[in-house]
Amino acid sequence: MAQSRRPIFFNNKTSSIQIDTDLSNVQRFHRQLPNYAHTPLISLDDVAKNLGVKNVFVKDESNRLGLPAFKILGASWGSCRAIIARTGIPTDSPLEEIAQSAQREGIVLFTASAGNHGRALAAMARTLGVQAHIYVPHTVNDEAIRLISAEGGKVTRSTKDYDGAIFEAWDAASRSKGGLFVQDSAFKGYDDIPKWIVEGYSTLLFETEEQLGEQNLRANLIVTPVGVGSLAHAVVRHSACLYQSLMAGKPTSVTTRKTSMEGMNCGTLSSTAFQDLQQGIDFSATISDYESHQAIQYLSKYSVNTGPCGGAALAALWRLADNRVRPEWLREDSVVVILNTEGLREYEIPLDVSSDDPVELTQILTKINSSNPDLSEAAGAGETAIASYIDAWLEHRGMESNWIEAQPGRPSVVGVLRGSGSGKSLMINGHIDTVSLSTHTSGDPLSGELRDGRIHGRGCLDMKAGVAAGMAAMARMANSSSRQSGDVILAAVSDEENLSRGTEAVLAAGWKADAALVTEPTAKDIVTSHKGFVWFEIDVLGAAAHGSLPEEGVDAILLAGYLQTALLDYARTMPSDPRLGQASLHSGRIVGGEEPSSYPAICTLTIEFRTVSTQSPKSLTADLNELLKSIANKIPQFRYNSPRITFSRPPSELADENTFVQTFIASVSKTLNDAPAPAGKSFWCDAGLLNEAGIPSIVYGPKGEGLHAKNEWVDTQSIYDVTNVLETTIREFCQ
């Protein structure tokens, strides 16, 4: 089966672009810079042979004027043209005169950058003898900040994304005496300097043209990475948000996430670039971090040391060559140039987002530490990394992805595969947090190792396999020639292992469905009901006194024994459910007293009730009040505070006659040739919240062992079975 993938955008609005600027002065300016030289144009013979074209070259910008990126070309010309405009000196002034003018005016350069542009501007500021202030988005790593600082730049880390950092730098420049904002992204009221930066990049293209001309060649296709679009603008004038803008037919901002391609992690195109890009770009493709990583490894064989942004161009060329219809630019006589825009730098090796296989996805998800930070003394990683992976996986396929982060650092992701009509919608709900890694003591808890038909590691069973099955089922439907009518919604939620704030946030954000499947591990049992729970705190009151003064002291701890005895008797009378058995209670915590020689003034019991559908927090509160009142009537010294509910979750129950239950049983039977009868389980899961919100929910997932224990594993055949059942259910229910 072909992999689902966001399609390449082929542009049918290309036309010629009018150039009204003499760029020869840009080249003359760059030749003044210390150690100016052409960067290499390297032939990738194996790539050309594999693609069936005449030549593929890489223009290697990994060492440009002593910096590991092309950015110095734009930063130098853009900043100097801005200084010329500010000071009024002639446009063709030599570099030395520009520097002197900048120093006399007390100019301070400001910009926002994810790395290389800021580093280049800091280096240019040092050449000019002025200061540079660089604002970086919150996703930028410490190494990038160190490198900018090493060039003399003063770095401010923003709490915002790239777009937010731009406006912080813009505001800081406007408030600073001598402040001059030099940004490669244009916006309303700011467009001259970005145009000059684009002009600066033209030197790279003129060099390429000269180098090809020496071999009597001319480029048919140039492949370039795109961030805000400035380099691409230079390319089309010479010959992530871009894709969405081209699709929309107008400049469109997008929300960005963490990526190894930080230089391209821009949510808004430069406002001056879009019209020319719309006319000059022939195709636009989105590339995953992993594909860029593969390209980096390949280019190293040619001694091209590139980073993730530079690897993106080769990855895009491979993507274009793999397209179902071979584009006209890849003929036998074609000459292709890809732009390597940066040198090798540190980055976290990305995970592959291309897999649609549920077992492989389970292994990948298991390797990501998503331990809940609120569960134990061991530091939990939280859900950001795994949510980022799922978000990227959805984006890779062109599926809708929604990031929900009601609590900072605890995100959930809602992915949507839109239906073709008005059929019923189905939510596949699964939590992405796990319990602590410290309790998994058998081997590496993040190994995701597959052996003997089992995947091992913390969270593989509870419940990354269920999430993976949901992802794989969505991918199958996306690849299918017959799309379902209704929407399929993947709710990959945080915090289920603690307070279920993820599913709460998803529901609060307005996400609903006609039915839901919660893919918790049920060993393929069809679970239509489970218990709820309510936590109470009850204070038994005494009187503090010295241990030698029994006439003054009242022992709250001993008096609490009456309550404990009464609770044991009450527990025997609690109601039962045909599938879930009898409701239960236990005292999970008791706190009281200060030291042995004093009478304790208070003793607090924490009691958990595991409830069935006939019970509610209100009914339990009434029962406890009656029980406490009865004790106080019998024991004059027994005093108490009214019971407090600290947390509760509802039970979940669907009748066997429910339409979704019947549809799901039929889907299981159709897929696996048999279906078990609906069952109940004593655990609690997010199905309780979904059912309470009016979304009929069934719990169904793979089998394995070791939940929260020292050796957790999940059976791989059951993962495939669950995926197959999900696919059948989507087809049957979402008609």
XYZ file of C-alpha atoms in Angstrom:
735
model
C 0.000 0.000 0.000
C 1.343 3.435 -0.918
C 2.232 5.680 1.980
C -0.067 8.610 2.700
C 1.839 11.829 2.155
C 1.152 15.539 1.834
C 1.214 16.120 -1.927
C 3.735 18.281 -3.753
C 2.271 21.620 -4.798
C 2.777 22.208 -8.517
C 2.300 25.849 -9.395
C 0.218 26.714 -12.462
C 0.567 30.464 -11.977
C 4.202 30.894 -12.982
C 5.145 33.829 -15.177
C 8.128 36.048 -15.919
C 9.334 38.463 -13.218
C 10.394 42.009 -14.040
C 13.766 42.929 -12.487
C 14.330 46.683 -12.195
C 17.480 46.699 -10.052
C 21.136 46.693 -11.122
C 22.703 44.029 -8.909
C 26.267 44.405 -10.140
C 27.012 46.829 -7.288
C 26.076 44.058 -4.829
C 28.823 41.835 -6.175
C 31.313 44.719 -6.083
C 30.385 45.346 -2.448
C 30.880 41.706 -1.441
C 34.331 41.628 -3.011
C 35.383 44.239 -0.426
C 34.648 41.882 2.456
C 37.654 40.138 4.042
C 38.479 36.744 2.483
C 35.732 36.903 -0.145
C 35.817 33.914 -2.538
C 33.364 31.853 -4.586
C 31.900 28.937 -2.640
C 32.250 25.495 -4.278
C 29.860 24.028 -6.836
C 30.140 20.262 -6.346
C 28.897 17.636 -8.799
C 26.719 14.869 -7.303
C 27.281 12.267 -10.006
C 25.483 9.411 -8.247
C 22.402 11.539 -7.646
C 22.297 12.588 -11.308
C 22.630 8.976 -12.436
C 19.910 7.750 -10.082
C 17.549 10.523 -11.173
C 18.280 10.052 -14.858
C 19.370 13.662 -15.472
C 22.519 15.174 -16.977
C 23.919 16.874 -13.870
C 23.125 17.544 -10.257
C 25.270 20.112 -8.464
C 25.245 21.369 -4.913
C 26.199 24.985 -4.288
C 27.954 24.537 -0.954
C 27.457 27.496 1.399
C 28.826 25.675 4.439
C 31.755 28.124 4.567
C 30.924 31.613 3.345
C 33.259 34.406 4.485
C 34.274 32.383 7.535
C 30.697 31.609 8.579
C 28.790 28.341 8.078
C 25.927 29.771 5.986
C 24.996 32.006 3.051
C 23.285 34.478 5.399
C 26.284 36.821 5.585
C 25.616 37.827 1.958
C 22.229 39.295 2.827
C 23.146 40.510 6.312
C 26.172 42.428 5.048
C 24.509 44.143 2.078
C 21.214 44.698 3.920
C 22.830 46.267 6.992
C 25.188 48.456 4.973
C 22.409 49.680 2.662
C 20.357 50.458 5.772
C 23.267 52.421 7.267
C 23.686 54.292 3.968
C 20.001 55.197 4.025
C 20.155 56.269 7.697
C 23.331 58.381 7.369
C 22.810 59.788 3.868
C 26.216 58.808 2.465
C 26.500 57.783 -1.228
C 25.205 54.334 -2.214
C 28.570 53.304 -3.637
C 30.500 54.268 -0.483
C 33.334 51.880 0.386
C 33.005 49.598 3.389
C 35.386 51.667 5.520
C 33.301 54.822 5.043
C 30.098 52.936 5.854
C 31.656 51.701 9.102
C 32.799 55.175 10.091
C 29.347 56.618 9.439
C 27.715 53.872 11.538
C 30.071 54.540 14.423
C 29.520 58.319 14.295
C 25.737 57.804 14.403
C 25.983 55.317 17.301
C 24.079 52.718 15.292
C 23.097 49.473 17.042
C 21.867 46.605 14.833
C 18.831 44.582 15.933
C 17.310 41.435 14.474
C 15.479 38.197 15.278
C 16.991 34.912 14.219
C 16.921 31.174 14.744
C 20.692 31.035 14.258
C 22.585 31.855 11.105
C 21.082 35.251 10.197
C 21.706 36.499 13.733
C 25.216 35.122 13.727
C 25.913 36.778 10.363
C 24.554 40.143 11.504
C 26.639 39.950 14.687
C 29.730 39.239 12.583
C 28.933 42.158 10.265
C 28.406 44.440 13.255
C 31.867 43.515 14.491
C 33.327 44.295 11.042
C 31.593 47.693 11.147
C 32.651 48.349 14.745
C 29.093 48.606 16.137
C 26.907 46.526 18.460
C 24.325 43.879 17.521
C 21.346 42.686 19.591
C 19.873 39.355 18.498
C 16.474 38.026 19.652
C 15.988 34.273 19.317
C 12.731 32.258 19.557
C 12.214 29.962 22.533
C 12.907 26.807 20.494
C 16.512 27.755 19.654
C 19.116 25.581 21.368
C 21.950 26.752 23.602
C 24.629 25.974 21.017
C 23.113 28.398 18.498
C 23.032 31.079 21.187
C 26.658 30.410 22.062
C 27.725 30.775 18.424
C 25.893 34.090 18.017
C 27.489 35.345 21.229
C 30.910 34.246 19.971
C 30.513 36.675 17.052
C 29.929 39.497 19.533
C 26.135 39.581 19.449
C 24.106 40.258 22.578
C 21.432 37.532 22.678
C 17.951 37.778 24.182
C 15.911 34.570 24.326
C 12.255 35.281 23.609
C 9.449 33.307 25.204
C 7.707 33.347 21.816
C 8.088 31.702 18.431
C 9.999 33.152 15.471
C 7.267 35.614 14.498
C 6.950 36.786 18.079
C 10.717 37.262 18.398
C 10.696 39.436 15.259
C 8.304 41.934 16.771
C 10.137 41.950 20.084
C 13.348 42.859 18.237
C 11.491 45.443 16.135
C 10.084 47.061 19.278
C 13.475 47.019 21.038
C 15.149 48.684 18.035
C 12.519 51.413 17.924
C 13.096 52.190 21.615
C 16.891 52.119 21.419
C 18.936 55.222 20.600
C 20.610 54.449 17.298
C 18.626 51.224 16.917
C 18.485 49.866 13.359
C 16.314 46.809 12.689
C 17.823 44.522 10.013
C 15.435 41.654 9.329
C 15.113 39.413 6.272
C 11.321 39.203 6.656
C 9.140 42.077 5.434
C 5.841 43.085 6.999
C 3.508 46.072 6.776
C 5.537 49.238 7.184
C 8.869 47.426 6.865
C 10.020 46.367 3.419
C 13.130 48.248 2.191
C 15.743 46.387 4.239
C 14.310 42.909 3.472
C 14.517 43.802 -0.249
C 18.166 44.757 0.185
C 18.856 41.478 1.992
C 17.314 39.615 -0.942
C 19.579 41.609 -3.254
C 22.533 40.465 -1.146
C 21.743 36.835 -1.827
C 21.989 37.470 -5.574
C 25.777 37.087 -5.342
C 25.265 33.381 -4.638
C 23.227 33.032 -7.856
C 25.668 35.023 -10.001
C 28.499 32.822 -8.749
C 26.525 29.690 -9.613
C 25.798 31.020 -13.081
C 29.491 31.773 -13.652
C 30.585 28.361 -12.377
C 28.099 26.556 -14.624
C 29.105 28.750 -17.534
C 32.681 27.569 -17.181
C 31.327 24.098 -18.088
C 28.994 25.452 -20.797
C 25.988 24.536 -18.639
C 22.862 26.331 -17.523
C 20.556 25.307 -14.679
C 17.087 23.999 -15.556
C 16.039 23.604 -11.919
C 17.242 25.181 -8.669
C 16.083 23.617 -5.401
C 16.245 25.848 -2.332
C 15.083 25.643 1.290
C 12.412 28.179 2.267
C 11.943 29.880 5.609
C 10.520 33.383 5.370
C 11.202 33.151 1.632
C 14.083 35.628 1.202
C 16.567 33.231 -0.390
C 13.820 31.714 -2.541
C 12.868 35.267 -3.516
C 16.435 35.872 -4.658
C 16.368 32.606 -6.628
C 13.146 33.359 -8.516
C 14.245 36.946 -9.195
C 17.452 35.567 -10.602
C 15.816 32.857 -12.508
C 6.604 25.758 5.545
C 4.494 28.776 5.190
C 5.261 28.954 1.482
C 3.427 25.665 0.859
C 0.331 26.772 2.766
C 0.396 30.208 1.139
C 0.659 28.745 -2.362
C -2.194 26.362 -1.580
C -4.309 29.246 -0.291
C -3.311 31.595 -3.115
C -2.366 34.310 -0.613
C 0.189 34.859 2.170
C -0.859 32.578 5.024
C 0.665 32.324 8.489
C 1.027 28.923 10.138
C 1.790 27.783 13.668
C 5.297 26.370 13.937
C 6.658 23.588 16.160
C 10.132 22.534 17.156
C 12.223 21.207 14.272
C 15.884 20.531 13.579
C 15.491 22.865 10.561
C 15.380 25.942 12.798
C 16.381 28.333 10.009
C 13.222 27.340 8.128
C 10.962 27.310 11.190
C 9.103 30.471 10.173
C 5.356 30.902 10.444
C 4.936 33.893 8.121
C 6.344 34.649 4.672
C 8.103 37.920 4.059
C 5.347 40.181 2.735
C 7.444 41.389 -0.201
C 8.271 37.861 -1.344
C 4.945 36.164 -1.967
C 3.959 37.734 -5.297
C 7.310 36.893 -6.891
C 7.330 33.429 -5.318
C 3.823 32.765 -6.626
C 5.026 33.728 -10.091
C 8.449 32.083 -9.958
C 8.128 28.897 -7.884
C 7.376 25.813 -9.980
C 6.829 23.414 -7.083
C 6.796 23.368 -3.299
C 7.265 20.301 -1.109
C 7.384 19.822 2.650
C 10.217 17.742 4.077
C 10.443 15.944 7.402
C 13.371 16.314 9.776
C 14.209 12.658 9.186
C 14.359 13.083 5.398
C 16.705 16.025 5.855
C 18.835 13.902 8.188
C 19.094 11.195 5.515
C 20.193 13.805 2.973
C 22.856 15.094 5.396
C 24.287 11.599 5.696
C 24.310 11.171 1.922
C 26.005 14.515 1.241
C 28.764 13.684 3.708
C 29.971 11.078 1.183
C 30.808 14.010 -1.102
C 32.515 15.875 1.768
C 29.630 18.333 1.849
C 29.175 19.143 5.530
C 25.653 20.418 5.857
C 23.045 20.955 8.538
C 19.318 20.184 8.510
C 18.322 23.252 6.477
C 20.940 22.469 3.856
C 19.935 18.820 3.674
C 16.350 19.832 2.965
C 17.107 20.805 -0.644
C 18.413 17.346 -1.603
C 15.526 15.725 0.283
C 13.105 17.873 -1.716
C 14.752 16.823 -4.978
C 14.385 13.154 -4.034
C 10.778 13.846 -3.119
C 10.169 15.446 -6.521
C 11.785 12.524 -8.343
C 9.543 10.065 -6.471
C 6.389 11.851 -7.577
C 3.910 9.660 -9.423
C 4.129 11.864 -12.520
C 7.701 12.759 -13.465
C 7.983 16.550 -13.796
C 9.259 18.114 -17.010
C 12.267 19.645 -15.243
C 13.821 16.211 -14.737
C 14.726 15.294 -18.300
C 17.795 13.451 -19.523
C 19.454 16.765 -20.413
C 18.434 18.607 -17.226
C 20.958 20.417 -15.039
C 19.844 20.677 -11.431
C 21.396 22.848 -8.720
C 20.532 22.356 -5.061
C 21.496 24.967 -2.494
C 23.235 23.816 0.655
C 22.520 26.800 2.851
C 24.438 25.947 6.010
C 27.316 23.984 7.462
C 27.218 21.007 9.779
C 25.849 21.805 13.231
C 24.624 19.974 16.273
C 21.051 18.731 16.169
C 19.039 15.967 17.774
C 18.762 12.950 15.481
C 15.095 12.954 14.416
C 12.706 10.022 14.443
C 11.216 8.757 11.192
C 7.679 10.045 10.611
C 7.144 8.103 7.387
C 6.075 4.764 8.874
C 2.434 3.687 8.651
C 3.090 0.294 10.249
C 1.508 0.103 13.728
C 4.254 -2.116 15.169
C 7.005 0.201 13.927
C 5.044 3.177 15.236
C 4.697 1.482 18.627
C 8.461 1.006 18.762
C 9.081 4.643 17.826
C 6.592 6.001 20.356
C 8.029 3.743 23.081
C 11.489 5.247 22.489
C 10.168 8.708 23.362
C 10.233 9.494 27.076
C 6.762 10.797 27.921
C 6.659 9.943 31.618
C 4.130 11.988 33.557
C 5.936 14.610 35.676
C 3.227 14.640 38.358
C 3.324 10.988 39.376
C 6.539 10.330 41.256
C 9.662 11.856 42.731
C 11.533 10.875 39.557
C 11.586 13.744 37.067
C 9.028 13.134 34.330
C 9.686 14.272 30.784
C 6.112 15.287 30.001
C 4.323 14.911 26.687
C 5.909 17.646 24.541
C 8.340 15.391 22.661
C 5.814 12.684 21.822
C 3.141 15.259 20.939
C 5.646 16.918 18.595
C 6.303 13.585 16.892
C 2.596 12.862 16.383
C 2.028 16.420 15.166
C 4.854 16.011 12.621
C 3.528 12.589 11.596
C 0.120 14.102 10.840
C 1.599 17.094 9.006
C 3.777 14.761 6.934
C 0.587 13.253 5.530
C -1.239 16.524 5.051
C -3.704 15.664 7.814
C -5.114 18.389 10.014
C -3.243 18.703 13.296
C -4.369 20.753 16.292
C -2.114 21.454 19.275
C -3.975 21.811 22.590
C -1.909 22.964 25.555
C -4.204 24.162 28.315
C -1.430 23.572 30.848
C 2.082 24.728 29.797
C 4.323 21.807 28.936
C 1.470 19.283 28.882
C 0.180 19.259 25.273
C -2.315 17.005 23.537
C -2.677 16.651 19.775
C -5.938 16.274 17.869
C -5.484 14.970 14.337
C -8.332 14.919 11.856
C -8.831 12.946 8.651
C -11.726 14.769 7.077
C -14.475 12.727 5.504
C -15.854 13.191 2.035
C -19.428 13.833 3.139
C -21.700 14.101 6.144
C -21.172 10.673 7.702
C -20.762 9.967 11.396
C -17.552 10.995 13.101
C -15.379 8.637 15.163
C -12.822 9.653 17.772
C -9.890 7.362 18.546
C -8.690 8.412 21.991
C -5.380 7.362 23.522
C -3.110 8.826 26.179
C 0.519 9.583 25.390
C 1.848 9.903 28.942
C 3.302 6.976 30.897
C 4.074 6.240 34.510
C 7.622 6.668 35.809
C 10.496 4.978 33.980
C 12.079 4.059 37.307
C 9.597 1.237 37.895
C 10.558 -0.521 34.637
C 13.614 -2.359 35.883
C 13.906 -5.078 33.221
C 16.212 -3.628 30.554
C 16.107 -0.186 28.978
C 12.619 1.289 29.557
C 12.919 3.271 26.305
C 14.281 0.483 24.115
C 11.135 -0.342 22.146
C 12.893 -3.650 21.499
C 11.070 -6.224 19.394
C 11.791 -9.848 20.206
C 9.733 -13.023 20.064
C 6.661 -11.181 18.823
C 6.675 -8.693 21.688
C 7.680 -5.041 22.021
C 9.238 -4.142 25.363
C 9.483 -0.820 27.193
C 7.633 1.554 29.453
C 4.318 2.565 27.945
C 4.445 0.177 24.977
C 1.246 -1.482 26.255
C -0.169 1.387 28.298
C -0.841 2.755 25.828
C 1.429 3.662 22.942
C 0.439 0.562 20.987
C -3.175 1.733 21.068
C -2.202 5.214 19.884
C -0.068 3.677 17.119
C -2.978 1.497 16.005
C -5.158 4.588 15.720
C -2.514 6.427 13.697
C -2.008 3.466 11.359
C -5.753 3.040 10.813
C -6.037 6.722 9.861
C -3.135 6.361 7.432
C -4.791 3.365 5.791
C -7.968 5.361 5.294
C -5.991 8.288 3.881
C -4.427 5.900 1.351
C -7.708 4.221 0.504
C -9.376 4.792 -2.846
C -12.714 4.971 -1.006
C -12.630 7.735 1.598
C -15.031 7.519 4.525
C -17.880 10.049 4.673
C -17.451 11.111 8.290
C -14.408 12.557 10.060
C -11.892 10.395 11.897
C -10.439 12.197 14.918
C -7.266 11.082 16.693
C -7.117 12.478 20.233
C -3.597 11.815 21.529
C -4.014 13.151 25.045
C -1.822 14.033 27.981
C -2.051 13.270 31.694
C -4.419 10.284 31.711
C -2.166 8.532 34.207
C -2.854 11.291 36.719
C -5.811 13.690 36.362
C -6.846 13.267 32.701
C -6.393 16.941 31.984
C -5.640 16.129 28.354
C -9.053 14.715 27.475
C -10.657 17.446 29.578
C -8.809 20.061 27.507
C -9.787 18.382 24.233
C -13.451 18.395 25.233
C -13.213 21.970 26.515
C -11.755 23.006 23.158
C -14.980 21.824 21.551
C -13.939 18.517 20.019
C -16.862 16.115 19.777
C -17.690 12.945 17.868
C -20.635 10.653 17.298
C -18.733 7.859 19.049
C -15.296 7.075 20.435
C -12.919 4.173 20.787
C -10.431 4.358 23.652
C -7.577 2.034 22.722
C -6.435 1.136 26.240
C -5.027 -2.404 26.532
C -8.003 -4.740 27.031
C -6.477 -7.910 25.514
C -9.037 -7.379 22.717
C -11.967 -7.554 25.122
C -14.824 -5.224 24.186
C -15.169 -3.108 27.310
C -18.401 -1.141 27.461
C -18.381 -0.288 31.152
C -15.867 0.514 33.866
C -15.944 1.856 37.380
C -15.563 5.482 38.365
C -13.918 6.862 41.473
C -14.326 9.601 44.080
C -11.679 10.799 46.526
C -12.799 12.153 49.905
C -10.900 13.709 52.779
C -12.455 13.479 56.255
C -11.033 15.226 59.315
C -11.618 13.631 62.719
C -11.072 16.293 65.397
C -9.463 15.985 68.808
C -7.833 18.382 71.257
C -4.085 18.962 71.481
C -2.510 18.490 74.910
C 0.595 17.130 76.608
C 0.615 13.359 76.782
C 0.557 13.524 80.589
C -2.752 15.449 80.656
C -5.503 13.042 79.562
C -8.106 15.249 81.192
C -7.290 17.950 78.575
C -6.361 15.959 75.514
C -8.638 14.224 72.980
C -6.935 11.679 70.680
C -8.120 12.289 67.081
C -6.194 9.284 65.739
C -7.837 6.787 68.087
C -11.251 8.328 67.493
C -10.671 7.876 63.762
C -10.808 4.139 64.460
C -14.570 4.433 64.924
C -14.786 5.895 61.409
C -12.619 3.155 59.948
C -14.760 0.441 61.534
C -17.939 2.110 60.269
C -16.473 2.358 56.750
C -15.678 -1.381 56.766
C -19.304 -2.111 57.646
C -20.578 0.359 55.036
C -18.406 -1.197 52.319
C -20.257 -4.502 52.686
C -23.544 -2.765 51.827
C -22.355 -0.970 48.681
C -24.227 -1.690 45.416
C -23.116 -4.084 42.701
C -23.143 -4.078 38.915
C -23.708 -7.267 36.876
C -20.449 -6.764 34.962
C -18.333 -4.697 37.313
C -19.132 -6.432 40.578
C -19.527 -4.636 43.865
C -18.432 -1.049 44.369
C -15.566 -0.720 46.824
C -13.723 1.682 49.061
C -10.383 1.873 50.782
C -8.474 4.379 52.857
C -5.395 5.195 50.842
C -3.841 7.639 53.283
C -4.077 8.618 56.961
C -2.304 11.628 58.444
C -2.305 12.764 62.068
C -0.238 13.689 65.072
C 2.943 15.644 65.670
C 4.985 13.586 68.152
C 4.489 10.660 70.562
C 4.224 12.854 73.648
C 1.253 14.922 72.428
C -2.431 14.276 71.879
C -3.207 14.699 68.129
C -5.696 17.491 67.398
C -6.644 16.196 63.965
C -6.523 12.988 61.953
C -7.295 13.122 58.226
C -8.357 10.077 56.255
C -8.227 10.017 52.437
C -10.773 7.538 51.117
C -11.182 6.333 47.568
C -14.528 4.948 46.400
C -14.550 2.836 43.224
C -18.072 3.436 41.986
C -20.727 1.878 39.782
C -23.385 3.717 37.789
C -25.947 3.882 40.637
C -23.528 5.934 42.752
C -22.577 9.595 42.428
C -20.407 12.068 44.374
C -23.619 13.585 45.726
C -25.043 10.263 46.949
C -21.736 9.239 48.511
C -21.451 12.575 50.297
C -24.919 12.074 51.741
C -24.035 8.532 52.877
C -20.830 9.711 54.567
C -22.614 12.521 56.371
C -25.184 10.043 57.718
C -22.405 7.656 58.770
C -20.459 10.414 60.591
C -23.619 11.702 62.268
C -24.423 8.179 63.487
C -20.959 7.789 65.034
C -21.188 11.197 66.741
C -24.540 10.248 68.258
C -22.967 7.161 69.814
C -19.579 8.636 70.771
C -19.869 12.071 72.438
C -16.179 12.935 71.913
C -16.351 12.189 68.180
C -16.181 15.453 66.235
C -15.433 15.935 62.549
C -15.368 18.300 59.604
C -17.753 17.637 56.732
C -16.248 15.307 54.098
C -14.466 17.056 51.202
C -14.357 15.745 47.624
C -10.834 16.309 46.302
C -11.257 14.598 42.924
C -13.734 12.409 41.084
C -14.276 10.689 37.774
C -17.540 9.158 36.531
C -18.113 5.492 35.724
C -18.701 4.564 32.098
C -21.506 2.386 30.812
C -23.088 1.640 27.435
C -26.049 -0.667 26.993
C -25.579 -3.707 24.784
C -28.391 -2.388 22.589
C -26.528 0.846 21.856
C -26.150 1.323 18.089
C -22.390 1.943 18.314
C -21.903 -1.138 20.479
C -23.705 -3.249 17.907
C -21.710 -1.709 15.037
C -18.441 -2.300 16.830
C -19.228 -5.924 17.722
C -20.087 -6.529 14.074
C -16.810 -4.887 12.976
C -14.754 -7.058 15.340
C -16.531 -10.177 14.136
C -16.090 -9.226 10.488
C -12.384 -8.559 10.979
C -11.369 -11.376 13.322
C -14.136 -13.907 12.510
C -15.372 -13.746 16.088
C -16.215 -11.173 18.733
C -16.338 -11.504 22.520
C -19.399 -10.414 24.438
C -19.268 -6.907 25.924
C -17.461 -6.843 29.263
C -16.816 -4.559 32.212
C -13.487 -3.707 33.863
C -12.678 -2.351 37.289
C -10.097 0.187 36.043
C -10.921 3.783 35.105
C -9.987 5.447 31.810
C -10.947 8.468 29.721
C -14.006 6.683 28.334
C -15.727 7.891 31.493
C -15.179 11.541 30.535
C -16.195 10.935 26.936
C -19.415 9.144 27.876
C -20.202 11.884 30.396
C -19.792 14.400 27.531
C -22.368 12.491 25.478
C -19.920 10.587 23.266
C -20.709 6.836 23.375
C -17.353 5.223 24.083
C -15.947 1.696 23.981
C -12.573 0.601 25.306
C -10.708 -1.810 23.032
C -6.996 -2.421 22.670
C -4.106 -4.899 22.387
C -2.884 -7.491 24.827
C 0.277 -7.760 26.866
C 1.506 -7.648 30.425
C 3.403 -5.488 32.895
C 1.291 -2.346 33.214
C 3.164 -0.058 35.638
C 5.396 -3.057 36.446
C 9.049 -3.983 35.996
C 8.729 -5.554 32.519
C 6.036 -4.112 30.251
C 5.404 -5.691 26.873
C 2.770 -5.761 24.149
C 1.936 -8.533 21.703
C 2.616 -7.431 18.116
C -0.065 -9.586 16.462
C -2.655 -7.987 18.726
C -1.489 -4.543 17.554
C -2.203 -5.558 13.956
C -5.538 -7.052 14.999
C -6.590 -3.846 16.758
C -5.499 -1.749 13.761
C -7.532 -3.949 11.428
C -10.569 -3.660 13.692
C -10.230 0.125 13.818
C -10.051 0.317 10.042
C -13.165 -1.844 9.662
C -15.018 0.208 12.270
C -14.189 3.447 10.475
C -15.530 2.026 7.220
C -18.680 0.682 8.844
C -19.481 3.536 11.225
C -18.286 6.638 9.350
C -20.442 6.022 6.297
